[in-house]
Amino acid sequence: MSIEDPQYCGYVALVGRPNVGKSTLLNNLLGQKISITSRKPQTTRHRITGIDTRDQYQSIFVDTPGIHQTQTNAMNRYMNRAAASTIADVDVTVFIVDRLVWNEEDELVVKSLANARSPIILAINKVDRIVEKNRLLPHIQTLATKFSWADILPISAKNGYNVDALRAAINKRLPEKPHFYDEDQITDRSERFMAAELIREKLMRQCGDELPYQVAVEIEEYKLVNNIVHIHALIWVERDGQKKIIIGKSGEQIKSIGTDARKDIEIMTDQKVMLKLWVKVKSSWSDDERMLKSLGFEE
Ligand SMILES: Nc1nc2c(ncn2[C@@H]2O[C@H](COP(=O)(O)OP(=O)(O)OP(=O)(O)O)[C@@H](O)[C@H]2O)c(=O)[nH]1
Ligand SMILES: [Mg+2]
């Protein structure tokens, strides 16, 4: 690349209802795990930035919490706001849907796109799991009538199918601007934040459907001593029963969560990690504005 080559740079929102594969797509676009994923809806709670710089192009991707209908507590309302305010600010939006499904929650997202000033690309995700492939084309034709999409692309965020085509469709629409971040920067989130997220991912994945969404992770201590990262983390739940599930029979469950999280944090930091976890109960923390603030739920 020579100094005279123009540079293109912009913000790209990844939006959609819960569980359609937004975070999986972010990780695939970056070739690195930045955002946590799980089988359960409402895994992502905060805006997560992932920066992808290739030659002249820099996309600043913003993964968002899934937009959902039920806003039962302050945390849910925060999540919807985080997604909606992102849509208003970006240069390109990728709206993600799941295979051949189109439901009320997808409609809700489309409504929130109405005020967007950016072009909107529709990505039909998880096509690797569509059994009746011949239904895809008519489905695309139906979706084409729902909005004036800039592009429609069937993709698989999991196996990478058409992800490069999506990247090309995005690059084409980035404004001509100097790059905002250094080319080796991949996120604007701290290691401390990412460590808390990785612990929460293991909780979401391992505790299956028994564990409700009212679980949060707070890092109490994060320090490097003699080339070892020492982390103390608190796991907040709302009821004693939830604490029991996380700890498991003779502490086996929490041990396994800790082991899995430690391995991922070691990969992320490229350091040896000592991780200590505690579970604490505080009723209705997810509806407590003060508590949410201290856990980083702030705009
Ligand atoms: N088969 C298949 N599964 C996928 C694909 N993309 C995502 N998934 C799976 O779908 C589930 C949800 O993925 P996430 O990336 O966490 O979805 P999300 O949209 O970020 O969800 P929220 O953060 O909860 O809104 C996970 O189990 C993923 O492995 C895909 O292209 N194919
Ligand atoms: Mg997500």
Coordinates of N, CA and C in Angstrom, one line a residue, residues 38-244:
S38 N -23.1 -18.5 22.7 CA -23.6 -19.7 23.3 C -25.0 -20.1 22.6
R39 N -25.4 -21.3 22.9 CA -26.7 -21.7 22.3 C -27.9 -20.9 22.9
K40 N -27.7 -20.2 24.0 CA -28.8 -19.5 24.6 C -28.9 -18.1 24.1
P41 N -30.2 -17.7 23.9 CA -30.4 -16.3 23.5 C -29.9 -15.3 24.6
Q42 N -29.7 -14.1 24.2 CA -29.2 -13.0 25.1 C -27.9 -13.3 25.8
T43 N -27.0 -13.8 25.0 CA -25.6 -14.0 25.5 C -24.8 -12.7 25.5
T44 N -24.9 -11.9 24.4 CA -24.2 -10.6 24.4 C -25.0 -9.6 25.1
R45 N -24.4 -8.8 26.0 CA -25.1 -7.9 26.8 C -24.6 -6.4 26.6
H46 N -23.4 -6.3 26.0 CA -22.8 -5.0 25.8 C -22.4 -4.9 24.3
R47 N -22.3 -3.6 23.9 CA -21.7 -3.4 22.6 C -20.2 -3.9 22.7
I48 N -19.8 -4.7 21.7 CA -18.5 -5.2 21.6 C -17.9 -4.8 20.3
T49 N -16.7 -4.1 20.3 CA -16.1 -3.6 19.1 C -15.0 -4.6 18.7
G50 N -15.0 -4.9 17.4 CA -14.0 -5.7 16.8 C -13.4 -5.0 15.6
I51 N -12.1 -4.8 15.5 CA -11.6 -4.0 14.4 C -10.9 -4.9 13.4
D52 N -11.2 -4.7 12.1 CA -10.7 -5.5 11.1 C -10.0 -4.6 10.1
T53 N -8.7 -4.7 10.0 CA -8.0 -3.8 9.1 C -7.3 -4.7 8.0
R54 N -7.7 -4.5 6.8 CA -7.1 -5.2 5.6 C -6.8 -4.2 4.5
D55 N -5.5 -4.1 4.2 CA -5.0 -3.1 3.2 C -5.7 -1.8 3.4
Q56 N -6.4 -1.3 2.4 CA -7.0 0.0 2.5 C -8.2 0.1 3.4
Y57 N -8.8 -1.0 3.8 CA -10.1 -1.0 4.5 C -10.0 -1.3 6.0
Q58 N -10.7 -0.5 6.7 CA -10.8 -0.7 8.2 C -12.3 -0.7 8.5
S59 N -12.8 -1.9 8.9 CA -14.2 -1.9 9.4 C -14.1 -2.0 10.9
I60 N -14.9 -1.1 11.6 CA -15.0 -1.2 13.0 C -16.3 -1.8 13.3
F61 N -16.3 -3.1 13.5 CA -17.6 -3.9 13.7 C -18.1 -3.6 15.2
V62 N -19.4 -3.5 15.3 CA -20.0 -3.4 16.6 C -21.0 -4.5 16.8
D63 N -20.6 -5.5 17.6 CA -21.6 -6.5 17.9 C -22.6 -6.0 19.0
T64 N -23.8 -6.3 18.8 CA -24.8 -5.7 19.7 C -25.6 -6.8 20.4
P65 N -26.2 -6.5 21.6 CA -27.2 -7.5 22.2 C -28.4 -7.7 21.3
G66 N -28.9 -8.9 21.3 CA -30.1 -9.2 20.4 C -31.2 -8.3 20.9
I67 N -31.9 -7.7 19.9 CA -33.1 -6.9 20.2 C -34.3 -7.8 20.5
H68 N -34.9 -7.6 21.6 CA -36.0 -8.6 22.0 C -37.2 -7.8 22.5
Q69 N -38.3 -8.5 22.6 CA -39.5 -7.9 23.0 C -39.7 -7.7 24.5
T70 N -39.3 -8.8 25.2 CA -39.6 -8.7 26.7 C -38.5 -7.9 27.4
Q71 N -39.0 -6.8 28.0 CA -38.1 -6.0 28.7 C -38.4 -6.0 30.2
T72 N -38.1 -7.1 30.8 CA -38.6 -7.4 32.1 C -37.8 -6.6 33.2
N73 N -36.6 -6.3 32.9 CA -35.8 -5.6 34.0 C -34.9 -4.5 33.4
A74 N -34.2 -3.8 34.3 CA -33.3 -2.7 33.8 C -32.2 -3.2 32.9
M75 N -31.7 -4.4 33.1 CA -30.7 -4.9 32.2 C -31.2 -5.2 30.8
N76 N -32.4 -5.8 30.7 CA -33.0 -6.0 29.4 C -33.2 -4.7 28.6
R77 N -33.7 -3.7 29.4 CA -33.9 -2.4 28.7 C -32.6 -1.8 28.3
Y78 N -31.5 -1.9 29.1 CA -30.2 -1.4 28.7 C -29.8 -2.1 27.4
M79 N -30.0 -3.4 27.3 CA -29.5 -4.2 26.2 C -30.2 -3.7 24.9
N80 N -31.5 -3.5 24.9 CA -32.2 -3.0 23.8 C -31.7 -1.6 23.4
R81 N -31.5 -0.8 24.4 CA -31.0 0.6 24.1 C -29.6 0.5 23.5
A82 N -28.7 -0.4 24.0 CA -27.4 -0.5 23.4 C -27.4 -0.8 21.9
A83 N -28.4 -1.7 21.6 CA -28.5 -2.1 20.2 C -29.1 -0.9 19.3
A84 N -30.1 -0.3 19.8 CA -30.8 0.7 19.1 C -29.9 1.9 18.8
S85 N -29.2 2.3 19.9 CA -28.3 3.5 19.7 C -27.2 3.2 18.7
T86 N -26.8 2.0 18.6 CA -25.7 1.7 17.7 C -26.2 1.9 16.2
I87 N -27.4 1.4 16.0 CA -27.9 1.5 14.6 C -27.9 3.0 14.1
A88 N -28.2 3.9 15.1 CA -28.3 5.3 14.7 C -26.9 5.9 14.2
D89 N -25.8 5.3 14.7 CA -24.5 6.0 14.6 C -23.6 5.4 13.4
V90 N -23.9 4.3 12.8 CA -22.9 3.6 12.0 C -23.0 4.0 10.5
D91 N -22.0 3.5 9.8 CA -21.9 3.7 8.3 C -22.5 2.6 7.5
V92 N -22.5 1.4 8.1 CA -23.1 0.2 7.4 C -23.7 -0.6 8.5
T93 N -24.9 -1.2 8.2 CA -25.5 -2.1 9.1 C -25.7 -3.5 8.5
V94 N -25.4 -4.5 9.2 CA -25.7 -5.9 8.8 C -26.8 -6.4 9.7
F95 N -27.9 -6.7 9.0 CA -29.0 -7.3 9.8 C -29.0 -8.8 9.5
I96 N -29.0 -9.5 10.6 CA -28.8 -11.0 10.5 C -30.1 -11.7 10.9
V97 N -30.5 -12.7 10.1 CA -31.7 -13.5 10.4 C -31.2 -15.0 10.4
D98 N -32.1 -15.8 10.9 CA -31.7 -17.2 11.1 C -32.4 -18.1 10.1
R99 N -31.7 -18.7 9.2 CA -32.2 -19.6 8.2 C -33.5 -19.1 7.5
L100 N -34.6 -20.0 7.6 CA -35.8 -19.6 6.9 C -36.8 -19.0 7.8
V101 N -36.3 -18.6 9.0 CA -37.3 -18.0 10.0 C -37.4 -16.5 9.8
W102 N -38.7 -16.1 9.9 CA -39.0 -14.6 9.9 C -40.1 -14.5 10.9
N103 N -39.8 -13.9 12.1 CA -40.9 -13.8 13.1 C -41.1 -12.3 13.6
E104 N -41.9 -12.2 14.6 CA -42.3 -10.9 15.2 C -41.0 -10.2 15.6
E105 N -40.1 -10.9 16.2 CA -38.9 -10.2 16.7 C -38.0 -9.7 15.6
D106 N -38.0 -10.4 14.4 CA -37.3 -9.9 13.3 C -38.0 -8.6 12.8
E107 N -39.3 -8.6 12.8 CA -40.1 -7.4 12.4 C -39.8 -6.2 13.3
L108 N -39.6 -6.5 14.6 CA -39.3 -5.5 15.6 C -37.9 -4.9 15.2
V109 N -37.0 -5.7 14.8 CA -35.7 -5.2 14.5 C -35.8 -4.3 13.2
V110 N -36.5 -4.8 12.2 CA -36.7 -4.0 11.0 C -37.3 -2.6 11.3
K111 N -38.2 -2.6 12.3 CA -38.8 -1.3 12.7 C -37.8 -0.4 13.2
S112 N -36.8 -0.9 14.0 CA -35.8 -0.1 14.6 C -34.8 0.4 13.6
L113 N -34.8 -0.3 12.4 CA -33.9 0.1 11.3 C -34.4 1.3 10.5
A114 N -35.7 1.5 10.7 CA -36.4 2.5 9.8 C -35.7 3.9 9.9
N115 N -35.1 4.3 11.0 CA -34.5 5.6 11.1 C -33.0 5.5 10.8
A116 N -32.5 4.4 10.4 CA -31.0 4.3 10.2 C -30.7 5.1 8.9
R117 N -29.5 5.7 9.0 CA -29.1 6.5 7.8 C -28.1 5.6 6.9
S118 N -27.7 4.5 7.4 CA -26.7 3.7 6.7 C -27.4 2.7 5.8
P119 N -26.7 2.2 4.8 CA -27.2 1.1 4.0 C -27.3 -0.2 4.8
I120 N -28.3 -1.0 4.6 CA -28.5 -2.2 5.4 C -28.4 -3.4 4.5
I121 N -27.5 -4.3 4.9 CA -27.2 -5.5 4.2 C -27.9 -6.6 5.0
L122 N -28.7 -7.4 4.3 CA -29.4 -8.6 5.0 C -28.6 -9.8 4.8
A123 N -28.2 -10.4 6.0 CA -27.4 -11.7 5.9 C -28.3 -12.8 6.5
I124 N -28.6 -13.8 5.6 CA -29.3 -14.9 6.1 C -28.3 -16.0 6.6
N125 N -28.3 -16.1 7.9 CA -27.2 -17.0 8.5 C -27.7 -18.4 8.7
K126 N -26.7 -19.2 9.1 CA -26.8 -20.7 9.4 C -27.4 -21.4 8.2
V127 N -27.0 -21.0 7.0 CA -27.5 -21.8 5.8 C -27.0 -23.2 5.8
D128 N -25.9 -23.4 6.5 CA -25.3 -24.8 6.6 C -26.4 -25.7 7.2
R129 N -27.3 -25.2 8.0 CA -28.3 -26.0 8.6 C -29.6 -26.1 8.0
I130 N -29.7 -25.5 6.8 CA -31.0 -25.6 6.1 C -31.1 -26.9 5.3
V131 N -32.1 -27.7 5.7 CA -32.2 -29.0 5.1 C -32.8 -28.9 3.7
E132 N -33.9 -28.2 3.6 CA -34.6 -28.1 2.2 C -34.0 -26.8 1.5
K133 N -32.9 -27.1 0.9 CA -32.1 -26.0 0.2 C -33.0 -25.2 -0.8
N134 N -33.9 -25.9 -1.4 CA -34.7 -25.3 -2.5 C -35.7 -24.3 -2.0
R135 N -35.8 -24.2 -0.6 CA -36.7 -23.2 0.0 C -36.0 -21.8 0.1
L136 N -34.7 -21.8 0.0 CA -33.9 -20.6 0.3 C -34.2 -19.5 -0.7
L137 N -34.3 -19.8 -2.0 CA -34.5 -18.8 -3.0 C -35.8 -18.1 -2.9
P138 N -36.9 -18.9 -2.7 CA -38.2 -18.2 -2.5 C -38.2 -17.4 -1.2
H139 N -37.5 -17.8 -0.2 CA -37.5 -17.1 1.1 C -36.8 -15.8 0.8
I140 N -35.7 -15.8 0.1 CA -34.9 -14.6 -0.3 C -35.9 -13.6 -1.0
Q141 N -36.6 -14.1 -1.9 CA -37.6 -13.3 -2.7 C -38.6 -12.6 -1.8
T142 N -39.1 -13.4 -0.8 CA -40.1 -12.8 0.2 C -39.4 -11.7 1.0
L143 N -38.2 -12.0 1.5 CA -37.5 -11.0 2.4 C -37.2 -9.7 1.6
A144 N -36.9 -9.9 0.3 CA -36.6 -8.7 -0.5 C -37.7 -7.7 -0.5
T145 N -38.9 -8.1 -0.3 CA -40.0 -7.2 -0.3 C -40.2 -6.4 1.1
K146 N -39.5 -6.9 2.1 CA -39.7 -6.3 3.4 C -39.0 -5.0 3.7
F147 N -38.0 -4.7 2.9 CA -37.2 -3.5 3.2 C -36.4 -3.2 2.0
S148 N -35.8 -2.0 1.8 CA -34.9 -1.8 0.7 C -33.5 -2.1 1.1
W149 N -33.2 -3.4 1.0 CA -31.9 -3.8 1.4 C -30.8 -3.4 0.4
A150 N -29.6 -3.1 0.9 CA -28.5 -2.8 0.1 C -28.0 -4.0 -0.7
D151 N -28.1 -5.2 0.0 CA -27.7 -6.5 -0.5 C -28.4 -7.6 0.3
I152 N -28.5 -8.7 -0.3 CA -29.0 -9.9 0.5 C -28.0 -11.0 0.2
L153 N -27.5 -11.6 1.3 CA -26.5 -12.7 1.2 C -26.8 -13.8 2.1
P154 N -26.9 -15.0 1.6 CA -26.9 -16.2 2.5 C -25.5 -16.5 3.0
I155 N -25.4 -16.7 4.3 CA -24.0 -17.0 4.8 C -24.0 -18.1 5.9
S156 N -22.9 -18.6 6.2 CA -22.7 -19.4 7.4 C -21.6 -18.8 8.3
A157 N -22.0 -18.2 9.4 CA -21.0 -17.5 10.3 C -20.1 -18.6 10.9
K158 N -20.7 -19.8 11.0 CA -19.9 -20.9 11.6 C -18.8 -21.5 10.7
N159 N -19.2 -21.8 9.5 CA -18.2 -22.4 8.6 C -17.6 -21.4 7.6
G160 N -18.0 -20.2 7.7 CA -17.3 -19.2 6.8 C -17.9 -19.0 5.4
Y161 N -18.9 -19.8 5.1 CA -19.5 -19.7 3.8 C -20.0 -18.3 3.5
N162 N -19.5 -17.7 2.4 CA -19.9 -16.4 1.9 C -19.5 -15.2 2.8
V163 N -18.7 -15.5 3.8 CA -18.3 -14.4 4.7 C -17.4 -13.4 4.0
D164 N -16.6 -13.9 3.0 CA -15.7 -12.9 2.3 C -16.6 -12.1 1.3
A165 N -17.7 -12.7 0.8 CA -18.6 -11.9 -0.1 C -19.2 -10.8 0.8
L166 N -19.6 -11.2 2.0 CA -20.2 -10.2 2.9 C -19.2 -9.0 3.2
R167 N -17.9 -9.4 3.4 CA -16.9 -8.4 3.7 C -16.8 -7.5 2.5
A168 N -16.8 -8.0 1.3 CA -16.7 -7.2 0.1 C -17.9 -6.3 0.0
A169 N -19.1 -6.8 0.3 CA -20.3 -5.9 0.3 C -20.2 -4.8 1.3
I170 N -19.5 -5.0 2.4 CA -19.4 -4.0 3.4 C -18.3 -3.0 3.0
N171 N -17.1 -3.5 2.5 CA -16.0 -2.6 2.1 C -16.5 -1.6 1.0
K172 N -17.3 -2.1 0.1 CA -17.8 -1.2 -1.0 C -18.5 0.0 -0.4
R173 N -19.0 -0.1 0.8 CA -19.9 1.0 1.3 C -19.2 1.8 2.5
L174 N -17.9 1.5 2.7 CA -17.2 2.3 3.7 C -16.8 3.6 3.2
P175 N -17.0 4.7 4.0 CA -16.6 6.0 3.5 C -15.1 6.2 3.4
E176 N -14.7 7.0 2.5 CA -13.3 7.3 2.3 C -12.8 8.2 3.5
K177 N -12.0 7.6 4.3 CA -11.6 8.3 5.6 C -10.3 7.6 6.0
P178 N -9.4 8.4 6.7 CA -8.2 7.7 7.3 C -8.6 6.7 8.4
H179 N -7.8 5.7 8.5 CA -8.1 4.7 9.5 C -8.0 5.3 10.9
F180 N -9.0 4.8 11.7 CA -9.1 5.4 13.1 C -8.2 4.7 14.1
Y181 N -8.0 3.4 13.9 CA -7.2 2.6 14.8 C -5.9 2.1 14.1
D182 N -4.9 1.8 14.9 CA -3.7 1.1 14.4 C -4.1 -0.2 13.8
E183 N -3.3 -0.7 12.8 CA -3.8 -1.9 12.1 C -3.7 -3.1 13.0
D184 N -2.9 -3.1 14.1 CA -2.9 -4.3 14.9 C -3.8 -4.3 16.1
Q185 N -4.6 -3.3 16.2 CA -5.6 -3.2 17.3 C -6.9 -4.0 16.9
I186 N -7.3 -4.9 17.7 CA -8.5 -5.7 17.4 C -9.7 -5.4 18.1
T187 N -9.6 -4.8 19.3 CA -10.8 -4.4 20.1 C -10.5 -3.2 20.9
D188 N -11.6 -2.6 21.4 CA -11.3 -1.4 22.3 C -11.7 -1.8 23.7
R189 N -12.0 -3.1 23.9 CA -12.3 -3.6 25.3 C -11.0 -4.1 26.0
S190 N -11.0 -3.9 27.3 CA -9.8 -4.3 28.1 C -9.7 -5.8 28.3
E191 N -8.5 -6.3 28.6 CA -8.4 -7.8 28.9 C -9.2 -8.1 30.1
R192 N -9.3 -7.2 31.0 CA -10.1 -7.4 32.3 C -11.6 -7.7 31.9
F193 N -12.1 -6.9 31.0 CA -13.5 -7.0 30.6 C -13.7 -8.4 29.8
M194 N -12.7 -8.7 28.9 CA -12.8 -9.9 28.2 C -12.7 -11.1 29.1
A195 N -11.9 -11.0 30.2 CA -11.8 -12.1 31.1 C -13.2 -12.4 31.7
A196 N -13.9 -11.3 32.2 CA -15.2 -11.5 32.8 C -16.2 -12.1 31.8
E197 N -16.1 -11.7 30.5 CA -17.0 -12.3 29.5 C -16.7 -13.7 29.3
L198 N -15.4 -14.1 29.3 CA -15.1 -15.5 29.0 C -15.6 -16.4 30.2
I199 N -15.6 -15.9 31.4 CA -16.1 -16.6 32.5 C -17.6 -16.8 32.4
R200 N -18.3 -15.7 31.9 CA -19.7 -15.7 31.8 C -20.1 -16.7 30.6
E201 N -19.3 -16.7 29.6 CA -19.5 -17.7 28.5 C -19.5 -19.1 29.0
K202 N -18.6 -19.5 29.9 CA -18.5 -20.8 30.4 C -19.8 -21.1 31.3
L203 N -20.2 -20.1 32.0 CA -21.4 -20.3 32.8 C -22.6 -20.6 31.9
M204 N -22.8 -19.8 30.9 CA -23.9 -19.9 30.0 C -23.9 -21.3 29.3
R205 N -22.6 -21.7 28.9 CA -22.5 -22.9 28.1 C -22.7 -24.2 29.0
Q206 N -22.0 -24.1 30.2 CA -22.0 -25.3 31.0 C -23.2 -25.5 31.9
C207 N -23.9 -24.5 32.3 CA -25.0 -24.6 33.3 C -26.3 -24.9 32.5
G208 N -26.2 -25.0 31.2 CA -27.3 -25.5 30.4 C -28.6 -24.6 30.7
D209 N -29.7 -25.3 30.6 CA -30.9 -24.5 30.7 C -31.4 -24.3 32.1
E210 N -30.7 -24.9 33.1 CA -31.1 -24.7 34.5 C -30.8 -23.3 34.9
L211 N -29.8 -22.7 34.3 CA -29.3 -21.4 34.9 C -30.0 -20.3 34.1
P212 N -30.8 -19.5 34.9 CA -31.4 -18.4 34.2 C -30.4 -17.3 33.9
Y213 N -30.9 -16.2 33.3 CA -30.0 -15.2 32.8 C -29.5 -14.3 33.8
Q214 N -30.0 -14.4 35.0 CA -29.6 -13.4 36.1 C -28.2 -13.9 36.6
V215 N -27.2 -13.9 35.8 CA -25.9 -14.1 36.3 C -24.9 -13.1 35.7
A216 N -24.1 -12.6 36.6 CA -23.1 -11.6 36.1 C -21.8 -11.8 36.7
V217 N -20.7 -11.4 36.1 CA -19.4 -11.6 36.5 C -18.7 -10.3 36.8
E218 N -18.1 -10.2 38.0 CA -17.4 -8.9 38.3 C -15.9 -9.3 38.7
I219 N -15.0 -8.6 38.0 CA -13.6 -8.9 38.3 C -13.2 -8.0 39.5
E220 N -12.8 -8.7 40.6 CA -12.4 -7.9 41.8 C -10.9 -7.6 41.8
E221 N -10.1 -8.5 41.2 CA -8.7 -8.3 41.1 C -8.1 -8.8 39.8
Y222 N -7.2 -8.1 39.2 CA -6.6 -8.5 38.0 C -5.2 -8.0 38.0
K223 N -4.2 -8.8 38.3 CA -2.9 -8.3 38.3 C -1.8 -9.3 37.9
L224 N -0.8 -8.8 37.3 CA 0.3 -9.6 36.8 C 1.4 -9.6 37.9
V225 N 1.7 -10.8 38.4 CA 2.8 -11.0 39.4 C 3.7 -12.2 38.9
N226 N 4.9 -11.9 38.8 CA 5.9 -12.9 38.3 C 5.4 -13.6 37.0
N227 N 5.0 -12.9 36.1 CA 4.5 -13.4 34.8 C 3.3 -14.3 34.9
I228 N 2.5 -14.2 36.0 CA 1.3 -14.9 36.1 C 0.1 -13.9 36.3
V229 N -0.9 -14.0 35.5 CA -2.1 -13.1 35.7 C -2.9 -13.7 36.9
H230 N -3.1 -13.0 37.9 CA -3.9 -13.4 39.0 C -5.3 -12.7 38.9
I231 N -6.3 -13.5 38.8 CA -7.7 -13.0 38.7 C -8.6 -13.5 39.8
H232 N -9.3 -12.6 40.5 CA -10.3 -13.0 41.4 C -11.7 -12.5 40.8
A233 N -12.6 -13.4 40.6 CA -13.9 -13.0 40.0 C -15.1 -13.4 40.9
L234 N -16.0 -12.5 41.0 CA -17.3 -12.8 41.7 C -18.3 -13.1 40.7
I235 N -19.1 -14.2 40.9 CA -20.2 -14.5 40.1 C -21.5 -14.1 40.8
W236 N -22.2 -13.2 40.3 CA -23.4 -12.7 41.0 C -24.7 -13.5 40.5
V237 N -25.5 -14.0 41.4 CA -26.7 -14.6 41.0 C -27.8 -14.0 41.9
E238 N -29.1 -14.4 41.6 CA -30.2 -13.7 42.4 C -30.8 -14.6 43.5
R239 N -30.5 -15.9 43.4 CA -31.1 -16.8 44.4 C -30.1 -17.9 44.8
D240 N -30.4 -18.4 46.0 CA -29.6 -19.5 46.5 C -29.5 -20.7 45.7
G241 N -30.7 -21.1 45.1 CA -30.7 -22.2 44.2 C -29.8 -22.1 43.0
Q242 N -29.7 -20.9 42.5 CA -28.8 -20.6 41.3 C -27.3 -20.8 41.8
K243 N -27.0 -20.4 43.0 CA -25.7 -20.6 43.5 C -25.3 -22.1 43.6
K244 N -26.3 -22.8 44.1 CA -26.1 -24.3 44.2 C -25.8 -24.9 42.8

